[in-house]
Tab-separated table of C-alpha atoms in Angstrom:
chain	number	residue	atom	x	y	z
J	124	UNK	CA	0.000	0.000	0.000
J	125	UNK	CA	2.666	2.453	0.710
J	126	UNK	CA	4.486	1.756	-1.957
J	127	UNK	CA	1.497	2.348	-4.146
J	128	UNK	CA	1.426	5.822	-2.101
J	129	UNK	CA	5.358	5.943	-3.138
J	130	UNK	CA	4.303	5.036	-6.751
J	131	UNK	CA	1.606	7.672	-7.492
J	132	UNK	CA	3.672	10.473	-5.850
J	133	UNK	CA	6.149	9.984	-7.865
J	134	UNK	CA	4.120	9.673	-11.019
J	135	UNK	CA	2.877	13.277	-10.123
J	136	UNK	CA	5.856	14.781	-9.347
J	137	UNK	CA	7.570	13.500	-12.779
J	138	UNK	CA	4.568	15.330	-15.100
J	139	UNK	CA	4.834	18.268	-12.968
J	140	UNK	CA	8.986	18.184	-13.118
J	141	UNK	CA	8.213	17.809	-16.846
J	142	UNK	CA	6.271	20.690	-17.372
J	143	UNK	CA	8.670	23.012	-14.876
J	144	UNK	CA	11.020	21.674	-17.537
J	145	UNK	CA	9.744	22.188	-21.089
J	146	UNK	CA	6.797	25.013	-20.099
J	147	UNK	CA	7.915	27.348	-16.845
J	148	UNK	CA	11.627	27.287	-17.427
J	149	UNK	CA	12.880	29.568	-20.155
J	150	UNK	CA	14.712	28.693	-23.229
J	151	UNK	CA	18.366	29.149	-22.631
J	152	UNK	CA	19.900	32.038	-24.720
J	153	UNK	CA	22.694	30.382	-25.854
J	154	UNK	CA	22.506	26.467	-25.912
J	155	UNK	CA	18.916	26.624	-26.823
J	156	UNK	CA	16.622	23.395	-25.662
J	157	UNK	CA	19.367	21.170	-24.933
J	158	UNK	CA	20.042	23.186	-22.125
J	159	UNK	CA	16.756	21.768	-20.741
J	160	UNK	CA	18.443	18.168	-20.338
J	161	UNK	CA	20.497	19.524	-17.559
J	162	UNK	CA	17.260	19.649	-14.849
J	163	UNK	CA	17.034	15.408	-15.672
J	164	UNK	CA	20.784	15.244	-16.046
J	165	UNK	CA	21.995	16.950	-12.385
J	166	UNK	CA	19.503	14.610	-10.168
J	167	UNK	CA	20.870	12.131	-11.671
J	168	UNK	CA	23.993	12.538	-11.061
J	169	UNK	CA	23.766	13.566	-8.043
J	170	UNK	CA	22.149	9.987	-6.856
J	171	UNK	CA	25.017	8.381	-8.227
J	172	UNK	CA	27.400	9.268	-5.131
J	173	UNK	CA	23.993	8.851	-2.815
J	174	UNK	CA	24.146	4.955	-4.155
J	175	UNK	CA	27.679	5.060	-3.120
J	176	UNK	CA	27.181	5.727	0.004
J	177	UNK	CA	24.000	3.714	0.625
J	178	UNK	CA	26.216	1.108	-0.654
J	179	UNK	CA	29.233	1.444	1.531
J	180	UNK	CA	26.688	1.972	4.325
J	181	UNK	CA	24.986	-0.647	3.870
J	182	UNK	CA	28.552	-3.219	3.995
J	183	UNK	CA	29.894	-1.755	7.261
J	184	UNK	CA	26.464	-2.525	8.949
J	185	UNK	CA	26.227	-5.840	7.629
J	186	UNK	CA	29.841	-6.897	8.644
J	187	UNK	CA	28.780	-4.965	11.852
J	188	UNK	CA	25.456	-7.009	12.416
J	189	UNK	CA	25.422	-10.028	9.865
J	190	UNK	CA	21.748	-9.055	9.461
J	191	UNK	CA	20.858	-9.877	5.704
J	192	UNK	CA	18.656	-7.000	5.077
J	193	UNK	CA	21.889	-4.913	5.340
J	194	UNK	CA	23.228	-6.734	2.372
J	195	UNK	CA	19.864	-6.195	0.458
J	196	UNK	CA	20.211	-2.792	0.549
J	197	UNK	CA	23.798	-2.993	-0.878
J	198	UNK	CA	22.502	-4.914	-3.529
J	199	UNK	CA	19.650	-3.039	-4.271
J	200	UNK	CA	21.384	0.229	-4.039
J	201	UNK	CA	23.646	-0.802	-6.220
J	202	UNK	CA	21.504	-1.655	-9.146
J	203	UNK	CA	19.549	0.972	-8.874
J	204	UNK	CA	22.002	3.661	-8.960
J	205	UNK	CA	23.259	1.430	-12.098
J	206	UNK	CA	20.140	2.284	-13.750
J	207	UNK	CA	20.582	5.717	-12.587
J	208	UNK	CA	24.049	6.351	-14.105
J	209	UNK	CA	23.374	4.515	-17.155
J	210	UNK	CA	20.646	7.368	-17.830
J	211	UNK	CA	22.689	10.141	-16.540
J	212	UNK	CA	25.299	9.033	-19.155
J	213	UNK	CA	23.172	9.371	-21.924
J	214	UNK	CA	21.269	12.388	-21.192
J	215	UNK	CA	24.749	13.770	-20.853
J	216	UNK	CA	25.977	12.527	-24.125
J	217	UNK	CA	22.437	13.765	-26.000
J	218	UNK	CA	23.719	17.171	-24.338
J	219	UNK	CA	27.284	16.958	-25.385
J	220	UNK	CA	26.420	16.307	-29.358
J	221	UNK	CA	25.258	19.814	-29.879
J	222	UNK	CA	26.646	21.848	-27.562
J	223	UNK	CA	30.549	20.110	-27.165
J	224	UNK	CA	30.645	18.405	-30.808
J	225	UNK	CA	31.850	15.143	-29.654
J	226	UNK	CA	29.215	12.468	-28.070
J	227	UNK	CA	31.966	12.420	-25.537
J	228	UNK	CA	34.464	14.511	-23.879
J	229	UNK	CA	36.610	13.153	-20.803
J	230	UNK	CA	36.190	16.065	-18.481
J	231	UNK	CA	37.116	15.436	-14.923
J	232	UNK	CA	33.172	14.524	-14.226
J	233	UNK	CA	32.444	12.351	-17.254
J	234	UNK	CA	35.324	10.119	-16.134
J	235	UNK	CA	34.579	10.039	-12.616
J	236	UNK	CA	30.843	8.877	-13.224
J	237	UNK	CA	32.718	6.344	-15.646
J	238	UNK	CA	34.820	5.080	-12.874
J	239	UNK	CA	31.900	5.245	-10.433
J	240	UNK	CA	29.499	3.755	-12.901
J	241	UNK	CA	32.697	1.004	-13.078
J	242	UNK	CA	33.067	0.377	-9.734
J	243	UNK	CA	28.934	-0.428	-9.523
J	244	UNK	CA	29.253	-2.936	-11.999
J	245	UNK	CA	31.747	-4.402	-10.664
J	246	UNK	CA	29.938	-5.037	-7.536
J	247	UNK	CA	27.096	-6.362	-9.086
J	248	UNK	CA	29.391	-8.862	-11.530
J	249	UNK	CA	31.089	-10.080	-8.190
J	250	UNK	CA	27.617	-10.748	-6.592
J	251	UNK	CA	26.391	-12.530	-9.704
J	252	UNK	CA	29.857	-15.050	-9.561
J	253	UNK	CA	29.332	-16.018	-6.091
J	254	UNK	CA	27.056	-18.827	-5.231
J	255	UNK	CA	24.289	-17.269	-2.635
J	256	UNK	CA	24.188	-17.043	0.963
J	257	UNK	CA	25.871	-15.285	3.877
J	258	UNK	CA	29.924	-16.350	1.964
J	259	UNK	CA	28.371	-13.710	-1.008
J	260	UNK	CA	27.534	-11.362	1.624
J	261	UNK	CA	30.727	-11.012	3.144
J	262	UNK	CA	32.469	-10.706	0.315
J	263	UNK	CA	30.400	-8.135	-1.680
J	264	UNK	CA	30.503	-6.064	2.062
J	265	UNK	CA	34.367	-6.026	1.949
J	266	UNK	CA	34.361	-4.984	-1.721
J	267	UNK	CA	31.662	-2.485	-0.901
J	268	UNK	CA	33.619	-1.201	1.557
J	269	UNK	CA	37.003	-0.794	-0.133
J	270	UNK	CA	34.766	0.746	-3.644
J	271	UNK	CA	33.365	3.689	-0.989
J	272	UNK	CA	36.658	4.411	0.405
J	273	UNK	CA	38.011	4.783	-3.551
J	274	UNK	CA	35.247	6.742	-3.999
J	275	UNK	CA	36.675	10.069	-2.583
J	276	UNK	CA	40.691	9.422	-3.634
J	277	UNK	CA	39.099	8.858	-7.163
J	278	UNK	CA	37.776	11.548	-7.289
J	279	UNK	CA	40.871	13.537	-5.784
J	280	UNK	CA	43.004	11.653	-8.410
J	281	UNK	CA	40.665	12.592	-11.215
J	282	UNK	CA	39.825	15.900	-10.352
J	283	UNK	CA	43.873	16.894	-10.103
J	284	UNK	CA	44.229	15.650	-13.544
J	285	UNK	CA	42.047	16.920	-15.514
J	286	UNK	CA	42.762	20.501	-13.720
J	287	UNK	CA	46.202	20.771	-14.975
J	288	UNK	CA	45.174	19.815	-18.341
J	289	UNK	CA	43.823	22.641	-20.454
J	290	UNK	CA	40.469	22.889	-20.181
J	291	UNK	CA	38.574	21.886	-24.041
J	292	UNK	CA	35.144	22.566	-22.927
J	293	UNK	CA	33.475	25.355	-20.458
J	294	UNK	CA	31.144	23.256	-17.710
J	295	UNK	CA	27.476	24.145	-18.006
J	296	UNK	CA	25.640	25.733	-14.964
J	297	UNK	CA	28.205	28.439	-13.876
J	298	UNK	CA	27.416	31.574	-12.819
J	299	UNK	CA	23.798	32.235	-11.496
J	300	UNK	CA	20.409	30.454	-12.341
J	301	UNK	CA	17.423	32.275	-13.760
J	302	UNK	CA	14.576	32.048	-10.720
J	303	UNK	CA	12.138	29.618	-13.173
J	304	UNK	CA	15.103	27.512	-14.426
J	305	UNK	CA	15.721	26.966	-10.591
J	306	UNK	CA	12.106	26.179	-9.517
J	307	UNK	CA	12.745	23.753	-12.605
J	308	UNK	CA	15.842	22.172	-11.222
J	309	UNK	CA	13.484	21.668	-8.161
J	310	UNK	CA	11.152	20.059	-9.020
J	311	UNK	CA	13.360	17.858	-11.192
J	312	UNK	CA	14.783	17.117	-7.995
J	313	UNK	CA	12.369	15.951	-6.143
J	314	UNK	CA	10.837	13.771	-8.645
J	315	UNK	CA	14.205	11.907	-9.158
J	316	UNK	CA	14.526	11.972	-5.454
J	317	UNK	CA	11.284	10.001	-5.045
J	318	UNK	CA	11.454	7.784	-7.808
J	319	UNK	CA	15.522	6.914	-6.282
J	320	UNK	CA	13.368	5.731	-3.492
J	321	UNK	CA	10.143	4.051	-5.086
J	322	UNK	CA	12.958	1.518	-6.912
J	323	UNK	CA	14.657	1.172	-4.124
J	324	UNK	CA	11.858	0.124	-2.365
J	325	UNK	CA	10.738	-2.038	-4.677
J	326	UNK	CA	14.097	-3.711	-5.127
J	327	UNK	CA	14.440	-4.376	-1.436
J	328	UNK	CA	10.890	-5.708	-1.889
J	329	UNK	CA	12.075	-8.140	-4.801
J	330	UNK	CA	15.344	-8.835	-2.891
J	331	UNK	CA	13.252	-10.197	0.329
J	332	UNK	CA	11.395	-12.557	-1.535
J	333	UNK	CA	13.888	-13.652	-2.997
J	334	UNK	CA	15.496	-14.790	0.209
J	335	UNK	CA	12.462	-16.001	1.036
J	336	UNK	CA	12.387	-18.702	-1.848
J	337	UNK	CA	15.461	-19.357	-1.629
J	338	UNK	CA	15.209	-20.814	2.002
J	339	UNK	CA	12.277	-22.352	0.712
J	340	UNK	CA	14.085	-24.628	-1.485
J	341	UNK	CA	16.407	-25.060	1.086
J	342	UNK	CA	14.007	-26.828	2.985
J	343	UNK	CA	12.559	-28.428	0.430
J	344	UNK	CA	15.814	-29.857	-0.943
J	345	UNK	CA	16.309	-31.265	3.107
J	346	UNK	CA	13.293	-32.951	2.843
J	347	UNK	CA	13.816	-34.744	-0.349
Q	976	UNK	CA	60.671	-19.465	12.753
Q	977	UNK	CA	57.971	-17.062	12.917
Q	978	UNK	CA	54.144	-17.875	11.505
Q	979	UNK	CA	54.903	-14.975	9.354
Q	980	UNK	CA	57.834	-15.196	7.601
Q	981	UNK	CA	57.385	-19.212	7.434
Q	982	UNK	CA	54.103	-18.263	5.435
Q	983	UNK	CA	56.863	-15.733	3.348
Q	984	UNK	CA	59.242	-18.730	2.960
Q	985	UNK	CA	56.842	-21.154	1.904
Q	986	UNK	CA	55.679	-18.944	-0.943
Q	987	UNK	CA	59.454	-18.181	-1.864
Q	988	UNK	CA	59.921	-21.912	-1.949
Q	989	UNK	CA	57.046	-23.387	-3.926
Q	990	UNK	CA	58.179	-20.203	-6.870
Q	991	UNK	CA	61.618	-21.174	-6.806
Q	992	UNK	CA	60.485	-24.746	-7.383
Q	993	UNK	CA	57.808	-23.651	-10.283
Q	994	UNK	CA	58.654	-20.240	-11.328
Q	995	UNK	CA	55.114	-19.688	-12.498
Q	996	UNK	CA	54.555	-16.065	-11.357
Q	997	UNK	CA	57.754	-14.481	-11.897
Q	998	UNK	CA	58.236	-15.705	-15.417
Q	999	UNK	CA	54.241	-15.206	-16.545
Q	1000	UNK	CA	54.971	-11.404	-15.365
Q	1001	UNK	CA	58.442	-11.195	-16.475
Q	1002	UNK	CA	56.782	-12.359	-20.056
Q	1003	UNK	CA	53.335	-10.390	-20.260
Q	1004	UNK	CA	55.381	-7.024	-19.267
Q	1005	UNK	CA	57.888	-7.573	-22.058
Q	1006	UNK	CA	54.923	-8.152	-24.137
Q	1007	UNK	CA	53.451	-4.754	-23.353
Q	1008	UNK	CA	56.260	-2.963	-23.291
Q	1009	UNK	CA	56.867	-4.138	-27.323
Q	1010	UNK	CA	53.339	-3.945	-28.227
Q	1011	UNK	CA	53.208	-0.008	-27.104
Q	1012	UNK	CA	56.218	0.316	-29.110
Q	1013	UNK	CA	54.722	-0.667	-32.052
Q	1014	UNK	CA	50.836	1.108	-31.010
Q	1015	UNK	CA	52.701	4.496	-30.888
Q	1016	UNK	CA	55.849	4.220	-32.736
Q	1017	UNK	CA	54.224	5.710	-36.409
Q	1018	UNK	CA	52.629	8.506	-34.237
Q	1019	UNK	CA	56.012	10.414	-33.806
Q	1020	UNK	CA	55.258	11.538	-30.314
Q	1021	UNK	CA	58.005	12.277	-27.689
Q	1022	UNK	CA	59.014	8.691	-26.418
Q	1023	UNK	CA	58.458	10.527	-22.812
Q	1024	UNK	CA	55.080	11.432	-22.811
Q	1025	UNK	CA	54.024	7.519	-23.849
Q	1026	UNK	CA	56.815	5.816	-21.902
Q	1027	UNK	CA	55.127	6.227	-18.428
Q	1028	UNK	CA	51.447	4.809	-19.624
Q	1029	UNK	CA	53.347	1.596	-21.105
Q	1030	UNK	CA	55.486	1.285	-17.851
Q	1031	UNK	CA	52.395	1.234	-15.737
Q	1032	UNK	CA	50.025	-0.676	-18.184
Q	1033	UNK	CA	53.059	-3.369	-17.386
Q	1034	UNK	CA	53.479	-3.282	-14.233
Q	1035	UNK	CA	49.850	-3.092	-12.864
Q	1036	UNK	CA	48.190	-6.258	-15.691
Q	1037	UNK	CA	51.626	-8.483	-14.749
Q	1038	UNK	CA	50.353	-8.129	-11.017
Q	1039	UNK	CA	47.005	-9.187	-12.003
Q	1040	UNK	CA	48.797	-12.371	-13.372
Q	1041	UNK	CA	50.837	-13.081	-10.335
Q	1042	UNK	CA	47.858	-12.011	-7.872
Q	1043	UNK	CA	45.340	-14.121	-9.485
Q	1044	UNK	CA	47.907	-17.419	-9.056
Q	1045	UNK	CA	48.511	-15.991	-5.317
Q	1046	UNK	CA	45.529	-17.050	-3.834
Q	1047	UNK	CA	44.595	-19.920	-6.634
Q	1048	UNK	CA	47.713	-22.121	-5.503
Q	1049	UNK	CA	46.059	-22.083	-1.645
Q	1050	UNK	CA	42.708	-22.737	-2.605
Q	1051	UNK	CA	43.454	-25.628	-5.164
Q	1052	UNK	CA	44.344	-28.261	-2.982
Q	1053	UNK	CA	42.808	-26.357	0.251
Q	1054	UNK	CA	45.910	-24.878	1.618
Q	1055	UNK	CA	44.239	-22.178	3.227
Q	1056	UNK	CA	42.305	-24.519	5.726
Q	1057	UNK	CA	45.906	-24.636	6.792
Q	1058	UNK	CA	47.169	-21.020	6.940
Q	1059	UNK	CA	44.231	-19.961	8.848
Q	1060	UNK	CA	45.139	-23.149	11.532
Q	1061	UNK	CA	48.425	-21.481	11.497
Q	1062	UNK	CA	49.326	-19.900	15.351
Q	1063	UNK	CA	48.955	-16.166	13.502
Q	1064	UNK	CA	45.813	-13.264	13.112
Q	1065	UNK	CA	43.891	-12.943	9.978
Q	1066	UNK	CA	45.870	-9.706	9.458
Q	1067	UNK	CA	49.012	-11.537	9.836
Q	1068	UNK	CA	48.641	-13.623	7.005
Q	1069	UNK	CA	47.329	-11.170	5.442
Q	1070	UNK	CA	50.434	-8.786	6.194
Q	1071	UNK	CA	52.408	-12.668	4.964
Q	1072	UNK	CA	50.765	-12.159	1.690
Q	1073	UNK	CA	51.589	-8.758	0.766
Q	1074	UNK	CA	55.469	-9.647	1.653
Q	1075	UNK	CA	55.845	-12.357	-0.378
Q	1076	UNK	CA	52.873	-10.596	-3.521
Q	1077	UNK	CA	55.361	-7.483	-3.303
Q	1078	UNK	CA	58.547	-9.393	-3.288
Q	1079	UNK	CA	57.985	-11.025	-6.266
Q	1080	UNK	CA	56.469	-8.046	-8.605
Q	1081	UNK	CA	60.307	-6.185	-7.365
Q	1082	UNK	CA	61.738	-8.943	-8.329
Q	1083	UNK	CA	59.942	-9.097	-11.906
Q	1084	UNK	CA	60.492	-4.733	-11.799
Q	1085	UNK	CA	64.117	-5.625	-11.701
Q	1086	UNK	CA	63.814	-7.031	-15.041
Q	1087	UNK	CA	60.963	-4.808	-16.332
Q	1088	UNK	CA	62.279	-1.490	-15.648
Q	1089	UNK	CA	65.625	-1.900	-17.294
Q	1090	UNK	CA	64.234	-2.804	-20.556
Q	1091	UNK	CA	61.900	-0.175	-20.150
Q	1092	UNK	CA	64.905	2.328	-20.096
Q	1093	UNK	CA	66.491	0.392	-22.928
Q	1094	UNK	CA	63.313	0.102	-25.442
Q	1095	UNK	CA	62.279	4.038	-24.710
Q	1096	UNK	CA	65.811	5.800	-25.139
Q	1097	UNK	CA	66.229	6.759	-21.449
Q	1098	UNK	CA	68.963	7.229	-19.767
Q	1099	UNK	CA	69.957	5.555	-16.265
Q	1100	UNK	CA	70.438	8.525	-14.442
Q	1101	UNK	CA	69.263	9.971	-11.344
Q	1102	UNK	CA	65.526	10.671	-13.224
Q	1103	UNK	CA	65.297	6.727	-12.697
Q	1104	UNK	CA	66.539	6.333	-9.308
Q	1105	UNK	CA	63.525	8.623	-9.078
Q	1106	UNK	CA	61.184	6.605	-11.100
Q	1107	UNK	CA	62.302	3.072	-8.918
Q	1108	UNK	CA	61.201	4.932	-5.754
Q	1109	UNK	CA	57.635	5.597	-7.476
Q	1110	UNK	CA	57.704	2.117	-9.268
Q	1111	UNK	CA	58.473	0.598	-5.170
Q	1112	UNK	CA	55.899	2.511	-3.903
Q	1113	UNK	CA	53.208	1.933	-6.652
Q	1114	UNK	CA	53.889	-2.130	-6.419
Q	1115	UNK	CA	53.611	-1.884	-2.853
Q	1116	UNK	CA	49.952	-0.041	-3.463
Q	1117	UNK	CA	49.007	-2.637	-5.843
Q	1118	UNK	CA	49.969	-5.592	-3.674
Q	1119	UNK	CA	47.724	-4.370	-0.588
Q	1120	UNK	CA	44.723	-3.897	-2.575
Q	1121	UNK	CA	45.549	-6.768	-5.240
Q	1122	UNK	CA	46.004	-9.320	-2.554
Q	1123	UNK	CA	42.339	-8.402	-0.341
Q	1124	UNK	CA	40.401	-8.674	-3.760
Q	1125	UNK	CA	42.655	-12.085	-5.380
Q	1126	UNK	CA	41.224	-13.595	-1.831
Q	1127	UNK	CA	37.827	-11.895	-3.085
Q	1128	UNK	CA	37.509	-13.307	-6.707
Q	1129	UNK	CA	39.200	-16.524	-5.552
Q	1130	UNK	CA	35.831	-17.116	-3.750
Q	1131	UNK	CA	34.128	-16.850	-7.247
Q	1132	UNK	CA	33.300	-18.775	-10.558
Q	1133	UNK	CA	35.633	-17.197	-13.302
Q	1134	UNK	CA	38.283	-16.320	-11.359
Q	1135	UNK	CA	40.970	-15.273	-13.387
Q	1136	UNK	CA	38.337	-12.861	-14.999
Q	1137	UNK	CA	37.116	-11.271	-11.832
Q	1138	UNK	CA	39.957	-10.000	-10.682
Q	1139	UNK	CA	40.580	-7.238	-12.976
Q	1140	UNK	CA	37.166	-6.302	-13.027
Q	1141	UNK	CA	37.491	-5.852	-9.118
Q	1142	UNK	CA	40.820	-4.438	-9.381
Q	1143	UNK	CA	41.217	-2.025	-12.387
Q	1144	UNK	CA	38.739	0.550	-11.098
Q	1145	UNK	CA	39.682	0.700	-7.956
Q	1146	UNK	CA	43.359	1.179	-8.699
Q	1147	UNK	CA	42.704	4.101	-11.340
Q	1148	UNK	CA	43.543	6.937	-8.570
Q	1149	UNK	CA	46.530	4.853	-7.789
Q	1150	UNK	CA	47.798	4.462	-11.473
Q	1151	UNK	CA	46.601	7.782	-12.357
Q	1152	UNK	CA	48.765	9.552	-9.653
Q	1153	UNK	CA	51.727	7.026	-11.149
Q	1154	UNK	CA	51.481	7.216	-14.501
Q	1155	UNK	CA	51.449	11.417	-14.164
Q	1156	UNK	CA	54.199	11.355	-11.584
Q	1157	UNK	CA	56.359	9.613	-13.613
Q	1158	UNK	CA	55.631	11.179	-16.903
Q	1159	UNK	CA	56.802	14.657	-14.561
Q	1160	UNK	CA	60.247	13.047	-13.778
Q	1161	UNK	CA	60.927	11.918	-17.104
Q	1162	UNK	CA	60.031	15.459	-18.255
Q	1163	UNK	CA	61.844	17.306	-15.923
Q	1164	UNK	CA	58.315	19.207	-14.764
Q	1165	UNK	CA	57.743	18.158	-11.494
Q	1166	UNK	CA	55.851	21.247	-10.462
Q	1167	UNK	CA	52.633	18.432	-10.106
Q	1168	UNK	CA	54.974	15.538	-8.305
Q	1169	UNK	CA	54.690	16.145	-4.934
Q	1170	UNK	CA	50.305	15.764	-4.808
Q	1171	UNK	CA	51.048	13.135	-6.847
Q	1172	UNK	CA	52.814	11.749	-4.662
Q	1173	UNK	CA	50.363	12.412	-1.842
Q	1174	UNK	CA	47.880	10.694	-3.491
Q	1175	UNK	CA	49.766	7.211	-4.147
Q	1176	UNK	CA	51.353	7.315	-0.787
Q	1177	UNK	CA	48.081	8.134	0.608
Q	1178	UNK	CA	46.148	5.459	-1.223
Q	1179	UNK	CA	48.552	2.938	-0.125
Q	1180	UNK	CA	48.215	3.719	4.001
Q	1181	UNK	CA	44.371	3.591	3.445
Q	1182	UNK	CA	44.393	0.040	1.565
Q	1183	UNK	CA	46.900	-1.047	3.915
Q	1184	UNK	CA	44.983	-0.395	6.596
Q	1185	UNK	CA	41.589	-1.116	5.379
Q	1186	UNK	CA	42.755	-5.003	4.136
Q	1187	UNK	CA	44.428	-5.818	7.354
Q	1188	UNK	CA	41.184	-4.822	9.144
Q	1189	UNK	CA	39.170	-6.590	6.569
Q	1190	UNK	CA	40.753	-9.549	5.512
Q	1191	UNK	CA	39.364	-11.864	8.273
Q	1192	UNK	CA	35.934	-11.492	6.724
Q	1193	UNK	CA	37.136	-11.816	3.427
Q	1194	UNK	CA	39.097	-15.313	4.407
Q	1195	UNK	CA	36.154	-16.373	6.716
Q	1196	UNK	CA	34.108	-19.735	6.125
């Protein structure tokens, strides 16, 4: 029930974000529409370091507790903010064709949601190689642990780099926003804020049945 | 003899008995090192600016190869059953590991990083008493994080291919900070070298650290 709460919510927010987006906010004077990209694209983003950190939460309180539903929300975390990067990257790129000329430029963000996006898939291929049960746990926790600690040197590393290079390209959203374009931003926000959490939700949902039939068979299997 | 260097020994024995490691990195590094010669050679850049990438490309995949056989070798026939009976903590062995992971990648460097002189034109001057220091302290980085995640992907199906998944992006800041701190000394522009430097000597106290804590979940049945 309250995810059907979550669901509808979200729903809303998402036509209303939409038409901040393409009606309220005004057409930028110098990129034009693709400009309007940016309210989906910075959310985004943005939820890809919140996955990191649900995911690196999530490991130190499962090696803390050995409670499974700490490992769940690794997992689920994890795939989610997948999703979420995979989109970012391509809104980004849909950006970068007009306005940069190249689908894609390695800028010192591009390559740290690379790395990040990476990292996350990493996880999840190391989860998918281990036969299940607590042994899969433990070890996606330690690797979750050591991918949130690289999270910040990464991005240390990265940033450093691409500094002392020349700079190709000028970063989009310096300077000040127009009022509209930040009510637009807003409300972008919060309707990728509450759909982050409606999937999440409904992963952890998937993940605990899952658990569930998988102790099922276990049984089952013991009886046989 | 102490648990810890007996676990050191008994590595050093069973590769001087099959050599495995040391001549698959010894090989694949050679390989890179010729292949990058050829990948670049036509493009007429400065043999400088390429040299470091090559060096580290080497370097990090030939510790991939001897990481991955690391842990392999003690799960095979069950050996670890027997290191973790052995009178010493989980970080011990751990800390046993690392020793004998990081011995043998110097010992493969000592072949590597001549020819790497040789093959790009360089000169063995002080700029590469410079560059071993970065090369020690880089190998020493990838042994403490390569040797937590070979016990990692050692657990799994595929597990030759895991570990570079596991390992590669977690190592970027490490090779970045290499790669560009070495590509300052051969270039005499070493205004950059020094957070450079932070970074890779930084990255290595954290993974240190981190694995010992950690490896007794990692190794735990």
């Amino acid at each position: 029930m309250k995810l059907k709460i979550l669901a509808i919510l979200t729903f809303v927010s998402m036509v209303f974000a939409l038409y901040m987006i393409f009606i309220v906010a005004p057409r930028e004077s110098t990129q034009g529409d693709a400009q309007r990209i940016f309210y989906l694209h910075v959310p985004l983003a943005t939820f890809g370091y919140v996955g990191a950190f649900l995911l690196g939460f999530g490991s130190i309180r499962y090696l803390m507790t050995r409670d499974s539903k700490w490992d769940r929300l690794g997992h689920a975390a994890a795939e989610v903010t997948v999703a979420f990067i995979t989109a970012q990257l391509i809104t980004g790129s849909l950006w970068a064709r007009p306005i940069w000329g190249p689908w894609w430029v390695w800028d010192a963000r591009t390559t740290m949601q690379v790395v990040l996006y990476l990292i996350f898939i990493a996880y999840l291929m190391l989860r998918e190689f281990v036969p299940e049960g607590p042994k899969r746990a433990i070890l996606s926790a330690v690797f979750g642990l050591l991918a949130m600690i690289d999270v910040p040197i990464n991005y240390l590393a990265i940033y450093l780099f691409r500094t002392q290079h020349p700079q190709a390209v000028i970063s989009p959203g310096g300077g000040g926003l127009d009022a509209d374009m930040a009510k637009a931003l807003l409300a972008s926000f919060v309707a990728v804020t509450l759909l982050f959490i409606y999937l999440l939700n409904r992963r952890l949902a998937i993940a605990r049945v899952e658990e569930e039939i998988n102790y099922l068979e276990q049984i089952v299997l013991a009886h046989e | 003899m102490k648990p810890v260097s007996a676990i050191i020994f008994k590595d050093i024995a069973i590769e001087l008995r099959s050599k495995e490691s040391l001549a698959s990195m010894i090989m694949f590094a050679v390989l890179v090192l010729v292949v990058f010669n050829f990948a670049f050679e036509s493009t007429g850049l400065d043999k400088s600016l390429v040299a470091p990438g090559s060096l580290w490309v080497a370097v990090s995949f030939a510790a991939i190869l001897a990481l991955n056989r690391s842990f392999a070798k003690e799960t095979d026939n069950d050996c670890l059953q027997g290191l973790l009976l052995a009178p010493l903590s989980r970080g011990e062995l751990y800390l046993a590991k690392v020793s004998s992971n990081f011995l043998f990648m110097l010992i493969a460097e000592i072949i590597i990083l001549p020819l790497f002189v040789v093959f790009n034109a360089l000169n063995f001057d002080f700029r590469f008493a410079e560059v071993i220091a970065i090369v020690f302290l880089g190998t020493l980085a990838i042994a403490g994080i390569g040797t937590i995640l070979s016990t990692i992907s050692s657990n799994t199906r595929m597990k030759e291919v895991m570990l570079p998944v596991l390992q590669i992006p977690l190592t970027l800041p490490l090779i970045i900070a290499a790669v560009e701190s070495t590509r300052e000394i051969l270039m005499d522009d070493t205004g950059q070298v020094s957070s450079w430097l932070y970074i890779l000597a930084g990255f290595t106290i954290v993974y240190l650290t981190l694995s010992y804590l950690l490896f007794e979940f990692a190794v735990e049945d």
